[in-house]
mmCIF file with all atom_site columns, C-alpha atoms in Angstrom:
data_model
loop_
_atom_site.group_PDB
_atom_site.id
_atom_site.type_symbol
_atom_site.label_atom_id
_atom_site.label_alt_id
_atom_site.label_comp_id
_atom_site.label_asym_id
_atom_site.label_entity_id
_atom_site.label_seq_id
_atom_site.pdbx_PDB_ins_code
_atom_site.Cartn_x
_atom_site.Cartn_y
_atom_site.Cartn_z
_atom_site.occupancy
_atom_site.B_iso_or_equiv
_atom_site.pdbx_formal_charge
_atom_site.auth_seq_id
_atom_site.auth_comp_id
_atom_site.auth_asym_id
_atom_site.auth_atom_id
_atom_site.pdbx_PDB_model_num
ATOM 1   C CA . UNK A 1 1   ? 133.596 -96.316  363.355 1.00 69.00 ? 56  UNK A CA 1
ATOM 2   C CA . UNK A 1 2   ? 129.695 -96.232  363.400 1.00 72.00 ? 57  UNK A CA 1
ATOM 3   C CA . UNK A 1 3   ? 129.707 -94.057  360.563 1.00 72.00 ? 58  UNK A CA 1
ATOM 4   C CA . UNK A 1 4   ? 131.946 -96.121  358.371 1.00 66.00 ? 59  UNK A CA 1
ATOM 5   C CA . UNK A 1 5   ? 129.554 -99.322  359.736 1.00 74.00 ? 60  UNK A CA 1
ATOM 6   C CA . UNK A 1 6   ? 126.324 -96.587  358.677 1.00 69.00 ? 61  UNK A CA 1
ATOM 7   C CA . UNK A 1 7   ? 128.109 -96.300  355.219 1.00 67.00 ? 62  UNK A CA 1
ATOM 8   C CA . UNK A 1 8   ? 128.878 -99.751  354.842 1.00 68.00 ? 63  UNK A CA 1
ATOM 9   C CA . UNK A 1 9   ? 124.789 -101.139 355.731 1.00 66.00 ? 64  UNK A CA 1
ATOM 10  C CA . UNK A 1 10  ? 123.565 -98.395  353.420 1.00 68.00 ? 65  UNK A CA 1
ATOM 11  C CA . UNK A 1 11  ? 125.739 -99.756  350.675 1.00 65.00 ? 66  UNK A CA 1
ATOM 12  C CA . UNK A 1 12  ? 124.719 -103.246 351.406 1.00 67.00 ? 67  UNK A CA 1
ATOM 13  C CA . UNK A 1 13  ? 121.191 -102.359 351.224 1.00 65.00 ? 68  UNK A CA 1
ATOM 14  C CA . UNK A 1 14  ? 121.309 -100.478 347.835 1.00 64.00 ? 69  UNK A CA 1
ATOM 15  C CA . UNK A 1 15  ? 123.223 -103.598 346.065 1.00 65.00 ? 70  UNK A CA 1
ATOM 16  C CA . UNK A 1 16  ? 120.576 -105.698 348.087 1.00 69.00 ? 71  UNK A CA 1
ATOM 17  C CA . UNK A 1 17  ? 117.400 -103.565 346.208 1.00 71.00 ? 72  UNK A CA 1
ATOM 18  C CA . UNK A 1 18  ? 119.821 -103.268 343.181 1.00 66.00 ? 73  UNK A CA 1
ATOM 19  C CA . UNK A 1 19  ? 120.223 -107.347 342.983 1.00 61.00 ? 74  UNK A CA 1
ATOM 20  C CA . UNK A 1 20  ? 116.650 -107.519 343.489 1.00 63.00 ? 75  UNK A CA 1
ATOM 21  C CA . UNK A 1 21  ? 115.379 -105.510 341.001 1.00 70.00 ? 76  UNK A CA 1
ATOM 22  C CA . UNK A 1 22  ? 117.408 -107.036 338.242 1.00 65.00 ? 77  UNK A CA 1
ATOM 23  C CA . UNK A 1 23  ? 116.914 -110.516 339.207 1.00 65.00 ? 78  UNK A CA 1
ATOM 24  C CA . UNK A 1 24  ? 112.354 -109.331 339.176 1.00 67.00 ? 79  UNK A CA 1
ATOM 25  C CA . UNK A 1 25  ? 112.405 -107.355 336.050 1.00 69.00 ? 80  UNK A CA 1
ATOM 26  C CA . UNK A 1 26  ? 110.985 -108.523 332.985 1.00 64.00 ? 81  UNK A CA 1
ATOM 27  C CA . UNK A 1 27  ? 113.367 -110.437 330.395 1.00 63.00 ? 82  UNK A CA 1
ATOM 28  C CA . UNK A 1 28  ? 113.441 -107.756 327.731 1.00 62.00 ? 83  UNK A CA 1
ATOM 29  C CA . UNK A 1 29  ? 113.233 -109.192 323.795 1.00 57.00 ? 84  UNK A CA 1
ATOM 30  C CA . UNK A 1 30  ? 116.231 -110.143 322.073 1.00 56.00 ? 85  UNK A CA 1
ATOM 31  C CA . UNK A 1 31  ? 117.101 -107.819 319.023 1.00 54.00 ? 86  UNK A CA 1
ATOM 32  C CA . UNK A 1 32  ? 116.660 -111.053 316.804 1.00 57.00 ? 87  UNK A CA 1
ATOM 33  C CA . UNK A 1 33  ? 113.116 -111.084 317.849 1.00 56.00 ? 88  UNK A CA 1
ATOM 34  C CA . UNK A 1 34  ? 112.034 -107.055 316.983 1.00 60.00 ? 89  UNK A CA 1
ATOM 35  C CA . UNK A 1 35  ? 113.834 -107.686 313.145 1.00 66.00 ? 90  UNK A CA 1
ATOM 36  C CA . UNK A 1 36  ? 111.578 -108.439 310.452 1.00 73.00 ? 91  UNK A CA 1
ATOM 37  C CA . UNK A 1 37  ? 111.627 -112.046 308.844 1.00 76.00 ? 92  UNK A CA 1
ATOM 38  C CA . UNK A 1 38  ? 111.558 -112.456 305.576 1.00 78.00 ? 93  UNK A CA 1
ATOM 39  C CA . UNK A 1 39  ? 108.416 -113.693 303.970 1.00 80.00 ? 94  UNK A CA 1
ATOM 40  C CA . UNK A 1 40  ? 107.889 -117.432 303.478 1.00 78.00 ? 95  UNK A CA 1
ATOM 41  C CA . UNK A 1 41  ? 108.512 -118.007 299.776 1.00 80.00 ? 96  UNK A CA 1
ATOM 42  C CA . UNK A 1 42  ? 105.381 -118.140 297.854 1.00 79.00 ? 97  UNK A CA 1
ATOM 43  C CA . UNK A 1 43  ? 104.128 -121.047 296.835 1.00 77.00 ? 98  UNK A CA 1
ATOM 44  C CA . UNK A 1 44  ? 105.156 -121.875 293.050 1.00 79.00 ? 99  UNK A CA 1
ATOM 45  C CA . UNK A 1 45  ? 102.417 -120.529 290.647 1.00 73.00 ? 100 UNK A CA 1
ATOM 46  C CA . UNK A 1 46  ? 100.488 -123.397 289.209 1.00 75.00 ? 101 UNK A CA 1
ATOM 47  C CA . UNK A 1 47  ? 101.893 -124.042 285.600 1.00 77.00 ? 102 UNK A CA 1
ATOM 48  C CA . UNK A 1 48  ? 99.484  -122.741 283.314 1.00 81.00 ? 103 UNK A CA 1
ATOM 49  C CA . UNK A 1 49  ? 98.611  -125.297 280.753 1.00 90.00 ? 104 UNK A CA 1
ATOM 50  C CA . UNK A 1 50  ? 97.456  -124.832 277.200 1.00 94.00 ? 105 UNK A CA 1
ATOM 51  C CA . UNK A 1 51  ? 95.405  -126.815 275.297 1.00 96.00 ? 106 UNK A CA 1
ATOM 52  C CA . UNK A 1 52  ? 96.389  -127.724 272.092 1.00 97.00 ? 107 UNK A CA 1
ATOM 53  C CA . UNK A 1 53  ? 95.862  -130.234 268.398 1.00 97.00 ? 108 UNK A CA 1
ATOM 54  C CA . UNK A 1 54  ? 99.105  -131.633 267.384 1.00 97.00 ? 109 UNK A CA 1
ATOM 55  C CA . UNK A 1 55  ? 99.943  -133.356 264.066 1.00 97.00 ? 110 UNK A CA 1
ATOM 56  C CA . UNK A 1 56  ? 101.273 -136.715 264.854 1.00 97.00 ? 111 UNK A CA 1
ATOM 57  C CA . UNK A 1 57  ? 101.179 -138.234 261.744 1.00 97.00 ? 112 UNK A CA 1
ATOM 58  C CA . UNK A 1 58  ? 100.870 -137.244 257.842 1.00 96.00 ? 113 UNK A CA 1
ATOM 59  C CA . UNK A 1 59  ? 100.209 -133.680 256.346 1.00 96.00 ? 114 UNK A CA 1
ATOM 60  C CA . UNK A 1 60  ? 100.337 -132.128 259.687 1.00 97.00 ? 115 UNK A CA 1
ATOM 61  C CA . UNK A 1 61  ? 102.873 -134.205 261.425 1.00 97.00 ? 116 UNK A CA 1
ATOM 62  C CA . UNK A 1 62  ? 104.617 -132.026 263.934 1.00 96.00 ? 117 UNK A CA 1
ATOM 63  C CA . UNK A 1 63  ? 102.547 -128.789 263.781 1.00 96.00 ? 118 UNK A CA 1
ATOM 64  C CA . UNK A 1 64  ? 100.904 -126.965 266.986 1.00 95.00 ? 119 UNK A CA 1
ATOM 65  C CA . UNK A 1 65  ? 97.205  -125.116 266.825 1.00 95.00 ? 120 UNK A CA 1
ATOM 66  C CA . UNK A 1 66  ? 96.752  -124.091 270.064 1.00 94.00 ? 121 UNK A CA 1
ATOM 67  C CA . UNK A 1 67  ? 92.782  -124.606 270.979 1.00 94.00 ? 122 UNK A CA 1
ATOM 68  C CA . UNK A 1 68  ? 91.697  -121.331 272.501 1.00 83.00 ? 123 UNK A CA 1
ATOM 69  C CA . UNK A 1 69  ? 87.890  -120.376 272.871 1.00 72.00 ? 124 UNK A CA 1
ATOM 70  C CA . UNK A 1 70  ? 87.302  -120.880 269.166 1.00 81.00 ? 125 UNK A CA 1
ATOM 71  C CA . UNK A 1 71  ? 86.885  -124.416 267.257 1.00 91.00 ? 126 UNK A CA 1
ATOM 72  C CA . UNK A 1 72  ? 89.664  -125.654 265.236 1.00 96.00 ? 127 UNK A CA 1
ATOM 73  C CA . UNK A 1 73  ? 87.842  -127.193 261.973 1.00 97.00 ? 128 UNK A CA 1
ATOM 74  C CA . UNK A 1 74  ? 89.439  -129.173 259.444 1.00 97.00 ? 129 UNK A CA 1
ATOM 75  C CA . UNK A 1 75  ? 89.276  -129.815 256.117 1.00 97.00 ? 130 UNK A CA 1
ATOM 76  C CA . UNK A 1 76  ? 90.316  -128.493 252.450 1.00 97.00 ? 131 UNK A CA 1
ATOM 77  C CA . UNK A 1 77  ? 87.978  -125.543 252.080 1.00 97.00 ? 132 UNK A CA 1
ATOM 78  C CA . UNK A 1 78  ? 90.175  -122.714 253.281 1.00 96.00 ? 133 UNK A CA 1
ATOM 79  C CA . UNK A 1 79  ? 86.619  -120.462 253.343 1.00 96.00 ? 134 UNK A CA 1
ATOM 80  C CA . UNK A 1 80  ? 85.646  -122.893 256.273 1.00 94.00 ? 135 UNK A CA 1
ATOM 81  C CA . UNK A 1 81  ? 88.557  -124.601 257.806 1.00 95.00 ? 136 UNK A CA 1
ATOM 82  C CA . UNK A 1 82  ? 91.328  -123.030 259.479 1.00 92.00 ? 137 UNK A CA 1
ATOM 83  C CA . UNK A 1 83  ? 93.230  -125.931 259.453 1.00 96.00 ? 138 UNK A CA 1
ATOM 84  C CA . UNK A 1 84  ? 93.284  -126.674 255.886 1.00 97.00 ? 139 UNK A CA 1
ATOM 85  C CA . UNK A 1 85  ? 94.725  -129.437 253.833 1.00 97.00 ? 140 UNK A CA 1
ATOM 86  C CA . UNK A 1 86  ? 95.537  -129.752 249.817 1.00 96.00 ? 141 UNK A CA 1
ATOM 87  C CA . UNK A 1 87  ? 93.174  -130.356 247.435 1.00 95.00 ? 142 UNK A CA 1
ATOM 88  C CA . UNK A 1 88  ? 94.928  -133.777 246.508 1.00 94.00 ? 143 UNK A CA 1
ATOM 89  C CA . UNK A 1 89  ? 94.036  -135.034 249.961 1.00 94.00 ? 144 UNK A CA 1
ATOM 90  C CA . UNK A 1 90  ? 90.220  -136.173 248.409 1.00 94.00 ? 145 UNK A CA 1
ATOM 91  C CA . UNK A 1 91  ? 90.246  -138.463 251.514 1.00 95.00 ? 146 UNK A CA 1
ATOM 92  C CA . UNK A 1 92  ? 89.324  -134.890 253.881 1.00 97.00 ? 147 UNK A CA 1
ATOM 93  C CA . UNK A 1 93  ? 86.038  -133.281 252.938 1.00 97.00 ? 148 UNK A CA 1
ATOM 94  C CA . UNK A 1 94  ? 86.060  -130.120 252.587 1.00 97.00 ? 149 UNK A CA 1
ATOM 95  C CA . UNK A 1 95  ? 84.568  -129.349 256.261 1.00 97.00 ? 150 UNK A CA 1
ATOM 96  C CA . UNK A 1 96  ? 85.945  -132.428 257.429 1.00 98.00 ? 151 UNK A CA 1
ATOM 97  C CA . UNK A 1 97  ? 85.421  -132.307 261.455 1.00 98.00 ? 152 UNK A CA 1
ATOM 98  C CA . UNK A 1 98  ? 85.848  -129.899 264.602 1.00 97.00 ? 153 UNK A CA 1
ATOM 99  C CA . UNK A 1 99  ? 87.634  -129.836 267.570 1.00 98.00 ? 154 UNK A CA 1
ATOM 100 C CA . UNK A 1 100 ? 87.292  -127.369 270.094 1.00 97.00 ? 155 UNK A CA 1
ATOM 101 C CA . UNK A 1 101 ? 88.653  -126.966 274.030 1.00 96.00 ? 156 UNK A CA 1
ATOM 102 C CA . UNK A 1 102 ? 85.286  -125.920 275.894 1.00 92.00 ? 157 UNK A CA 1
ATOM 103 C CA . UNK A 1 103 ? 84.581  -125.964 279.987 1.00 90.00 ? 158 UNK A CA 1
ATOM 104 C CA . UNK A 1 104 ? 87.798  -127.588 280.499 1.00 91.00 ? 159 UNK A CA 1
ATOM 105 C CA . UNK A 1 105 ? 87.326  -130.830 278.269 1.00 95.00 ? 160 UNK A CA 1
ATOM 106 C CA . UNK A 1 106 ? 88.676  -131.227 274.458 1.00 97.00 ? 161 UNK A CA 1
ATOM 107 C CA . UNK A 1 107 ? 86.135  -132.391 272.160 1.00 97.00 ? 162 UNK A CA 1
ATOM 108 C CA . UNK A 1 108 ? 85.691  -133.646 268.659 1.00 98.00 ? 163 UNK A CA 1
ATOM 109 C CA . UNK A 1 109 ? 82.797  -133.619 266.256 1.00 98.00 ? 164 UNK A CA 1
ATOM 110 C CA . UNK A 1 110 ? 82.575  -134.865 262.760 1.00 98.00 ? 165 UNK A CA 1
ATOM 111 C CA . UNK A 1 111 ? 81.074  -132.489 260.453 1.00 98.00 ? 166 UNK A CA 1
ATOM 112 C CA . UNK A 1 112 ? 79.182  -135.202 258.324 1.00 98.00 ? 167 UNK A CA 1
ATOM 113 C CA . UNK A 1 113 ? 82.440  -136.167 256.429 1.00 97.00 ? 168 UNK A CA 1
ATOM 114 C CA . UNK A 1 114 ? 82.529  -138.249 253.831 1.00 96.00 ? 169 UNK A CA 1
ATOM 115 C CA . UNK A 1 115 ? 85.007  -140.687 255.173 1.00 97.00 ? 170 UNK A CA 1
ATOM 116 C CA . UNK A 1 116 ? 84.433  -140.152 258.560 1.00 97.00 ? 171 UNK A CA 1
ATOM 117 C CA . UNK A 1 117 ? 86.816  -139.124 262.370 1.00 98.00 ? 172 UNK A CA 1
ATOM 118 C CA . UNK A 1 118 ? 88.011  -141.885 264.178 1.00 97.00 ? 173 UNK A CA 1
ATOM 119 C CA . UNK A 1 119 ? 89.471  -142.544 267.389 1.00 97.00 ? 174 UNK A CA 1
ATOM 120 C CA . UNK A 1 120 ? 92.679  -144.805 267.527 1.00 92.00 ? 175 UNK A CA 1
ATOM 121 C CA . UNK A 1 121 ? 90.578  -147.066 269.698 1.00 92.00 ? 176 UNK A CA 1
ATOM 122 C CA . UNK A 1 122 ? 89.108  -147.871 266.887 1.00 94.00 ? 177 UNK A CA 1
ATOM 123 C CA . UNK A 1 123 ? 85.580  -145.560 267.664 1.00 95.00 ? 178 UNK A CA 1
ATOM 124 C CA . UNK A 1 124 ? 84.134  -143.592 264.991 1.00 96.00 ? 179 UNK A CA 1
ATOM 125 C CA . UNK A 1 125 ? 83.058  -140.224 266.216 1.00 97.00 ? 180 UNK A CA 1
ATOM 126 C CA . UNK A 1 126 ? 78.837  -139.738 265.660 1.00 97.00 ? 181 UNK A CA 1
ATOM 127 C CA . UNK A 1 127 ? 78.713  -137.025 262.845 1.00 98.00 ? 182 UNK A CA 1
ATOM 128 C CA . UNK A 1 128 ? 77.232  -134.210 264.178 1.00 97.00 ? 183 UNK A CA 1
ATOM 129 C CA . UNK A 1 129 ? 77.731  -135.116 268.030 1.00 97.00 ? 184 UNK A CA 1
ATOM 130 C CA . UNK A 1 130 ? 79.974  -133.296 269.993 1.00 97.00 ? 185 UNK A CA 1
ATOM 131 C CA . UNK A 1 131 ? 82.494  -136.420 271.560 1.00 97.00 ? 186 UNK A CA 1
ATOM 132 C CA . UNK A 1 132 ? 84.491  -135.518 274.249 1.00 97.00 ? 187 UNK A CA 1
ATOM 133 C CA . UNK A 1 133 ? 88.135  -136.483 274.389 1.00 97.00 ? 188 UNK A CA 1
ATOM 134 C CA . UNK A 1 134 ? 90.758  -137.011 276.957 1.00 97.00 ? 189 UNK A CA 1
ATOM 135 C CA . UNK A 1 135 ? 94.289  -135.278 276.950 1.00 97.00 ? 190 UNK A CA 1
ATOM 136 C CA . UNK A 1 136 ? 96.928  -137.686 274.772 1.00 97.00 ? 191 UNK A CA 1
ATOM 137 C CA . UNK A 1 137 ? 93.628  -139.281 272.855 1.00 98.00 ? 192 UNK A CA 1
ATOM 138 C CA . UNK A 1 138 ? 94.177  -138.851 269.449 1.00 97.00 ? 193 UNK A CA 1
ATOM 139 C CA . UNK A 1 139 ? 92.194  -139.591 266.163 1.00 98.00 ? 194 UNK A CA 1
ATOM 140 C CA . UNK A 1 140 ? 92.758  -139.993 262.548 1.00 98.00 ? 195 UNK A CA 1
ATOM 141 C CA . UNK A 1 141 ? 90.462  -138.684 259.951 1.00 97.00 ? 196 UNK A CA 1
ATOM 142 C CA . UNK A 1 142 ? 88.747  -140.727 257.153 1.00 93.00 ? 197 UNK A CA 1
ATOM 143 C CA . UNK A 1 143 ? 90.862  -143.802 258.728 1.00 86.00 ? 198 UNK A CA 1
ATOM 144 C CA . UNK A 1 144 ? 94.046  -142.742 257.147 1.00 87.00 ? 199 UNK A CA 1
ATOM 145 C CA . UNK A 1 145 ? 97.614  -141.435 258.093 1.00 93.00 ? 200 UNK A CA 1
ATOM 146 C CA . UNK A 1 146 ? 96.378  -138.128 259.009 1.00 97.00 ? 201 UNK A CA 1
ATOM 147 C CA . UNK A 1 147 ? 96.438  -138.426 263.012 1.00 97.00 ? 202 UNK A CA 1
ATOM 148 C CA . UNK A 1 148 ? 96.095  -135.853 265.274 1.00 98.00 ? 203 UNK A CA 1
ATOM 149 C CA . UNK A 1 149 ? 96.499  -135.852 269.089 1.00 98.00 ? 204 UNK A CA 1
ATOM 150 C CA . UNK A 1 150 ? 94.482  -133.309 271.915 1.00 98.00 ? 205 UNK A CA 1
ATOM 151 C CA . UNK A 1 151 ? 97.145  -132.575 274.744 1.00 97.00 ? 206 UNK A CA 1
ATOM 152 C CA . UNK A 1 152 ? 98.538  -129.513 276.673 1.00 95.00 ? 207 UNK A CA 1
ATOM 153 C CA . UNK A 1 153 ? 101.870 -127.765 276.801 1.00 93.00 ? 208 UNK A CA 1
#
């Protein structure tokens, strides 16, 4: 009988040290936390925007030049304008007026044209003074139908 009492404390004391251990250890990580997460979704790219002269009314209505580093002159010589109109259209001088897109900022500048570059305001762009212009300005040339509007797309 003592040695089934011997047997019986011994057992006792190794579920005691067993219980004990498991209830100290350390909580080990969940399998959820060693798996990778997916990255965050990037952050949409910023819509790149480009500048650009668009015919709103007369000769040019509804055509695009898109303003990159270079000017966009006007007029009816097609040796100095690459936005040219007819001959017929005597109301255009020949080098009529630039527009250009430079350090962020559209701007206009009347080429000493007979009939002048005005704003729909009702401004008349300073011949041979660069005039800076706002996106969705626009401006006609020699006062007439010819209207043309600086804007992105």
């Amino acid at each position: 009988m003592d040695a089934l009492i011997g047997a019986a404390v011994a057992l006792v004391v190794v579920l005691i040290r067993f219980l004990v251990r498991y209830l100290l250890r350390k909580p080990r990580a969940s399998a959820k936390a060693h798996e990778k997460k997916p990255p965050a979704p990037a952050a949409p790219a910023p819509a790149v925007r480009t500048p650009v002269l668009r015919g709103v009314a007369g000769v040019y209505e509804g055509a695009v030049v898109e303003l990159d580093q270079e000017s966009c002159t006007i007029g009816r010589d097609a040796r100095v304008a690459n936005l040219v109109f007819p001959p017929d259209c005597a109301h255009v001088s020949t080098r009529h007026c630039k527009v250009r897109f430079r350090d962020g900022a559209f701007e206009i500048e009347d080429l000493h044209s007979t009939n002048g570059t005005t704003l729909t305001s009702g401004t008349r762009v300073e011949p041979g003074r660069p005039h800076r212009l706002q996106a969705g300005e626009r401006f006609s040339l020699a006062g007439g139908s010819d209207i043309f509007e600086v804007t992105y797309v």
